[in-house]
Amino acid sequence: MVQKLEFSLGKQLGNPLFNFDDCKSYHLNKKNFHEIKPASPKRKIAFVDGGNQEIFHAPNFSIQVNRVYFSMFRNNERILPKSDIPTKIEFISMVSSEYDKDKKEVFYETSIFPSLNDYQEYLPLEKDLSFSSKERAVMLGMQRYDIERVSSIARRFAEWSFSRHVIQNEMEDDDMIVRDGSLQISFANEDKYSEEAFKAAQKENVYFTGLSKTSHLYTDTGLSLIGSIQEFAEECGIDHDLWCYYPIADRWAPTHKAVIMIAKFNSCSDRIFRFEILREQFQKMDEYAILNVLSSIADNSKDFCFPGYPYGLIDADLRARVRSEELDIYRTLILSEISKKPELLNKFNFHVRATDSHDILNNIAGD
Amino acid sequence: MILVNELYKFAHVSDCHIGAQKYPELKKIELDVFNQCLDRCIAENVDFIIIAGDLFHSNLPNMASVKEAVEKMRKVKENGIPIYVNYGSHDYSPNETSIIDLLNSAGLITKIVQGRVDNGKLNLKFFKDPKTGAKICGISARKMGLEENYFKVLDRESLEYEDGFKIFVFHSAISEFKPEFLADMDSIPISLFPKGFDYYAGGHIHKRSINEYMGYGKIVYPGSLFGSYSKDFEINANGEKRGFYIVDFDIEIRNIGFIETPACEYNYIKYDASGKNSIQVQSELLERLKSENVTDKIVLLKIKGELSGGKTSDIDSKLIRNLLTKNGAIHVSINRHGLISKEHKKIQIMENNIPKIENKLFEENIGKIKVTNKELKSEKGVKFANELLNVLRDQQKPNEKKGDYERRIISNAVDTLKINDESENK
Amino acid sequence: MDDKFQTIGQIIGGGSSRILIREKDGSKLELGGLLVIDDADDQTLILQINDLEYRSLIPQSMHELASGMNLEGLGTNLEFMEPQLRNYIVSRSKAILHLVDGIPRIPKTLPTYFNSVRHITEKDLKFLTKPKNPLYLGDVRSGSKILNLPIYIDASEAIPHHILIPATTGRGKSNLVKVMLWSLLDLDNFGILVLDPHDEYYGRNELCLKDHPNNKNLVYYSPDAPAGTNTLVINIKSILPDHLKEIINFSSAQNDAIYRYYNTFGNEWIIKIVEGVEIQDISFKTLQVLKRKFDNILGVYFDELGQFQSRNNIFSDTAGKTTIKDVINSLEDGKIVVIDTSRLLGDAEMLVGSIITETLFNRYQRYKLEGSLNEKPKIGVVIEEAPRVLGKEVIEAQGHNIYSTIAREGRKFNIGLIAITQLVSLIPRTILANINTKIILGNEMAQERAEIIGSASQDLSDDNRTIASLDKGEAIVSSIFTKFAVPIQIPLFEEYCSEHIKESEHQNSRSKREDKNIAFI
Ligand SMILES: Nc1ncnc2c1ncn2[C@@H]1O[C@H](COP(=O)(O)OP(=O)(O)OP(=O)(O)O)[C@@H](O)[C@H]1O
Ligand SMILES: [Mg+2]
């Protein structure tokens, strides 16, 4: 096995590989390393993340708890919103699927129920969350939507929508917003919300960025892009404390309007991350401005617990995450509501049990 | 080095209480011991005599007794012996109009208490005995131990600084040297006395003692010459010798000699009446007294105990007295304070209407008080007395400080008096 | 909002015996601190902090790594972001009082979960009123913060029920006693006997009780009496065999001899023994031993000239006949009598104390029989190093003495002890149980703390740390007369009394002048 591993990793680093027609990738080049120098940008950074967890599941429907959260820092100190925007919004979403025998397609429908009425304004419209399985799949390789997959749609849309509000209510010129993950979109109608957010950012001159913990990018020799660049940095003897690498690829896809870079945000960390800036903004920035934005992230990436990764995102992840203890509470709440209608309860039990056995097995296995 | 050949002498006497005795037989003894004392002083050729207070029993005593005593003192003076005195608690006068002041003016005796209070400090002046050079100063007594206030402000330092042979004359009990039976008497702690005097000539305590204490010379009480209280007689009857001291000195005390002034013999008879009824007691007592030798003696009879029956008044003192006098007693003193009857107790418990009792007592006694103010006489007087008593009776409140309490009572009392003033004016 | 009412923490869990409170960053909660939770509808809960601990949302290993890096000079560009949120202090507190409409009760319910917590203020404790006979102890203290709220106990309750002042050396026992006596001087109806082996209460050369505006209530006895005070001189004849037997261990032969001398010579018995007067059936050896013992203990002997001598001038054959009576009369007058026993060896000191106390006790017993006890002032007896007379060993060896008798029965006769000790553990539990007020000062000895806690009037089982951490002058008053174990700060005596003197001088500035120049005749 070790031999096999040696072989796999011993390959040439190769060049970034993007399986898109509209994509041009660049060769690895030492010149593409840029040092991030400590600057003391006083900009406000907003971090946005969301989380969702399923509370009930049946083959034809799924009920989820969703939460989207944002926090803001300046000089590494938390700042509270000046407007009355909540720092987190919570809602329950229910996705159901229906097979249309005539059209031979599955029709997905999502309803959302905010836990406070006030959250309504930050949430996507239900009509945008409904689509048919035959509709053009925006996400690559995705032929049919699995209901579980679809169930995160409400949360994703809400993230965009909430981000827009954050920008509009809280952000000013030269501030930035960092989203957990990439700026890529996956669902029908998602662009409607992402575009609104991007537009708002451009209007306020707020940098719209994304940072991914994990990256699914590879080189043309099949190695992980991030690993390769790390190794390449060593080969080239890059001794900057902090650096970033770009350009990596040039792509102009409507589903991914961002410039990708790989960055090392803390000298004490081996980890490097994929970082994206909204392309339209990137193109208007000079190198100094770009590095200044990166420096802002670096400044927030000093926490002992996860060096090199922004504390704001750690925080956002922690607060957005829906915990299993909470699920029980929601489950009980919903069941008690359902039980007020005995017929419905009966039906509900019947359908839910169809997939429940899986959960039961999981429980026994202690998963 | 100074060689001193000659020894000086002074006599230290106190508490003669001339004029204390009411009975002729006792008056006679009272003067007799006084004469003995001064005669002895003349005979011993003392250089001076200190009488440390209470030469007389009051500041204006019975003139017959005074006359005889003064005659003897003149004789002392004629022999060139000065008599130095201070006030005692009995012959003290707040406005210096005592018999002492009279005799002082007449040159028969010399008051050696001199000084003044300046800036809250009492500066005493020494009186220097012309012959011996002894320096004498002192503090007189005042009523109710009030002389302590003088002691408190006394400038001791300047007195201690004075050189020479020094005598301090006083008329007070000293806390550290009080005899046990006088425990409740007001006294002055030794620490208020100036240190370093050769001799502290005390009066007031009717029991002789020579005391010593670190830093102080001899602290001496001669006691009374005869006695003025019944307790004194009890002590006499128990064998206490009465008299005075003659002190030899040059630059310091050489000897202190006690000179007895014998008065007469005593017979002290104690009788316990407990468990007997009044009739039994009367006859038993008379029977017993018949066999007592009382000739030429002062007889002290103490009857105590609780009668099992009868009244205490059933026991006839007159009868007893007659019997003893017939048998040759000079004087009979009967003490029956400790005698109580069962009935008496009952009355105490039954008669618990206190205001009624008080009123009755006032009514009975108002006639004995000699006042000119009409408001204080007869019915009005009784009413007033009751009012005042009620004001004065008011108890200290739980949270009230002593000082506040006193002030409140005084001001209430004054108010009571004022009301009467005003009513008089109307 | 008033600073005082700011939230300084929040309930995050626990139970009735320990309520966990997360501290608001920077609130600096202190051990022993008093906290308040305003629960619904005039319900207030007062808590006391028993323990503090760090908590963190960050795993311990991370902290350890971080500190390693710091110490080794690595990772200088790493930090803990938002430390105040992620690292914090949790206090373990105990509900000590439940106020319903301001009336104190023993807490039986828990406050609302997640309720916020604030510092205590004077207002919260307004039920602590000044009693009828106020004996001042100090001011309420929350941790080391002092509230403007004086604490008094009612002397007429507390004194006959005895007071214990336990603390290791230097923690402020004497200072406390000074403060207490100073406050008692203002009360006219309490007689306090102070046996003062260090001559520290009168203030011969420094500011102390003698400087009290009401110092006419103070009587001082010393072998070296400053002007106006009394000389401590006790007539040897006032000592009875029983007085000595309580204090000193005699063999049975010596015991017999003592009683023979007493029966033969009455109150001259000691004089005859030290003079060496022989009586039949008493061996020369026993007489010699007794002579030596009396010299050792009382310092009395006969010199070559056959004169009675006293080495310390305290025991006299002539003077001091009324000293004991005078002392007792002063006590009965409601005065504080301080007796400087600094020149006396331990046994003699105890003897002097015993004679006075015993005579007093007998007198008060008589008053009780006669029904006049309630007119008499209540009496307190202050003793330093109480185990000398209240110790288990002493009582076992010599039987009960007057002090242990007072501890057990004094209350019936309105006589109480104010016992000072470094070692509580030496005093039998039965006696400790009778002492109903304990003013606990700092104590670093665990065993002593256990004894103190075990015998306290309130459950102090959680206060072990707190007692250990009490600083000079900090104390806890645990009494059956206080609603809870009140933490107090005892003022530094010198400051306290200077203040008091200034105040009263200000008040009396006019009335004083007048009687300065009295006429002398
Ligand atoms: N309430 C207080 N506030 C400030 N300082 C104090 C207080 N009480 C005592 N101290 C300081 O502590 C010192 C020791 O106090 P104190 O003599 O009262 O202790 P103690 O317990 O009587 O000691 P020991 O065991 O030696 O008799 C004092 O000199 C004083 O400076
Ligand atoms: Mg001390």
Short mmCIF file of N, CA and C and ligand atoms in Angstrom, two decimals, chain C residues 173-174 198 200 384, ligand 2:
data_model
loop_
_atom_site.label_atom_id
_atom_site.label_comp_id
_atom_site.label_asym_id
_atom_site.label_seq_id
_atom_site.Cartn_x
_atom_site.Cartn_y
_atom_site.Cartn_z
N LYS C 173 -6.70 39.73 65.64
CA LYS C 173 -7.58 39.45 66.77
C LYS C 173 -7.61 40.63 67.74
N SER C 174 -6.42 41.08 68.11
CA SER C 174 -6.36 42.18 69.08
C SER C 174 -7.01 43.42 68.51
N HIS C 198 -0.89 41.44 77.13
CA HIS C 198 0.09 42.20 76.37
C HIS C 198 -0.01 43.70 76.65
N GLU C 200 -2.14 45.85 75.84
CA GLU C 200 -2.29 46.51 74.54
C GLU C 200 -3.61 47.26 74.40
N GLU C 384 -7.45 36.04 76.46
CA GLU C 384 -6.54 35.70 75.37
C GLU C 384 -6.10 34.26 75.56
MG MG D 2 -3.08 39.85 69.61
#
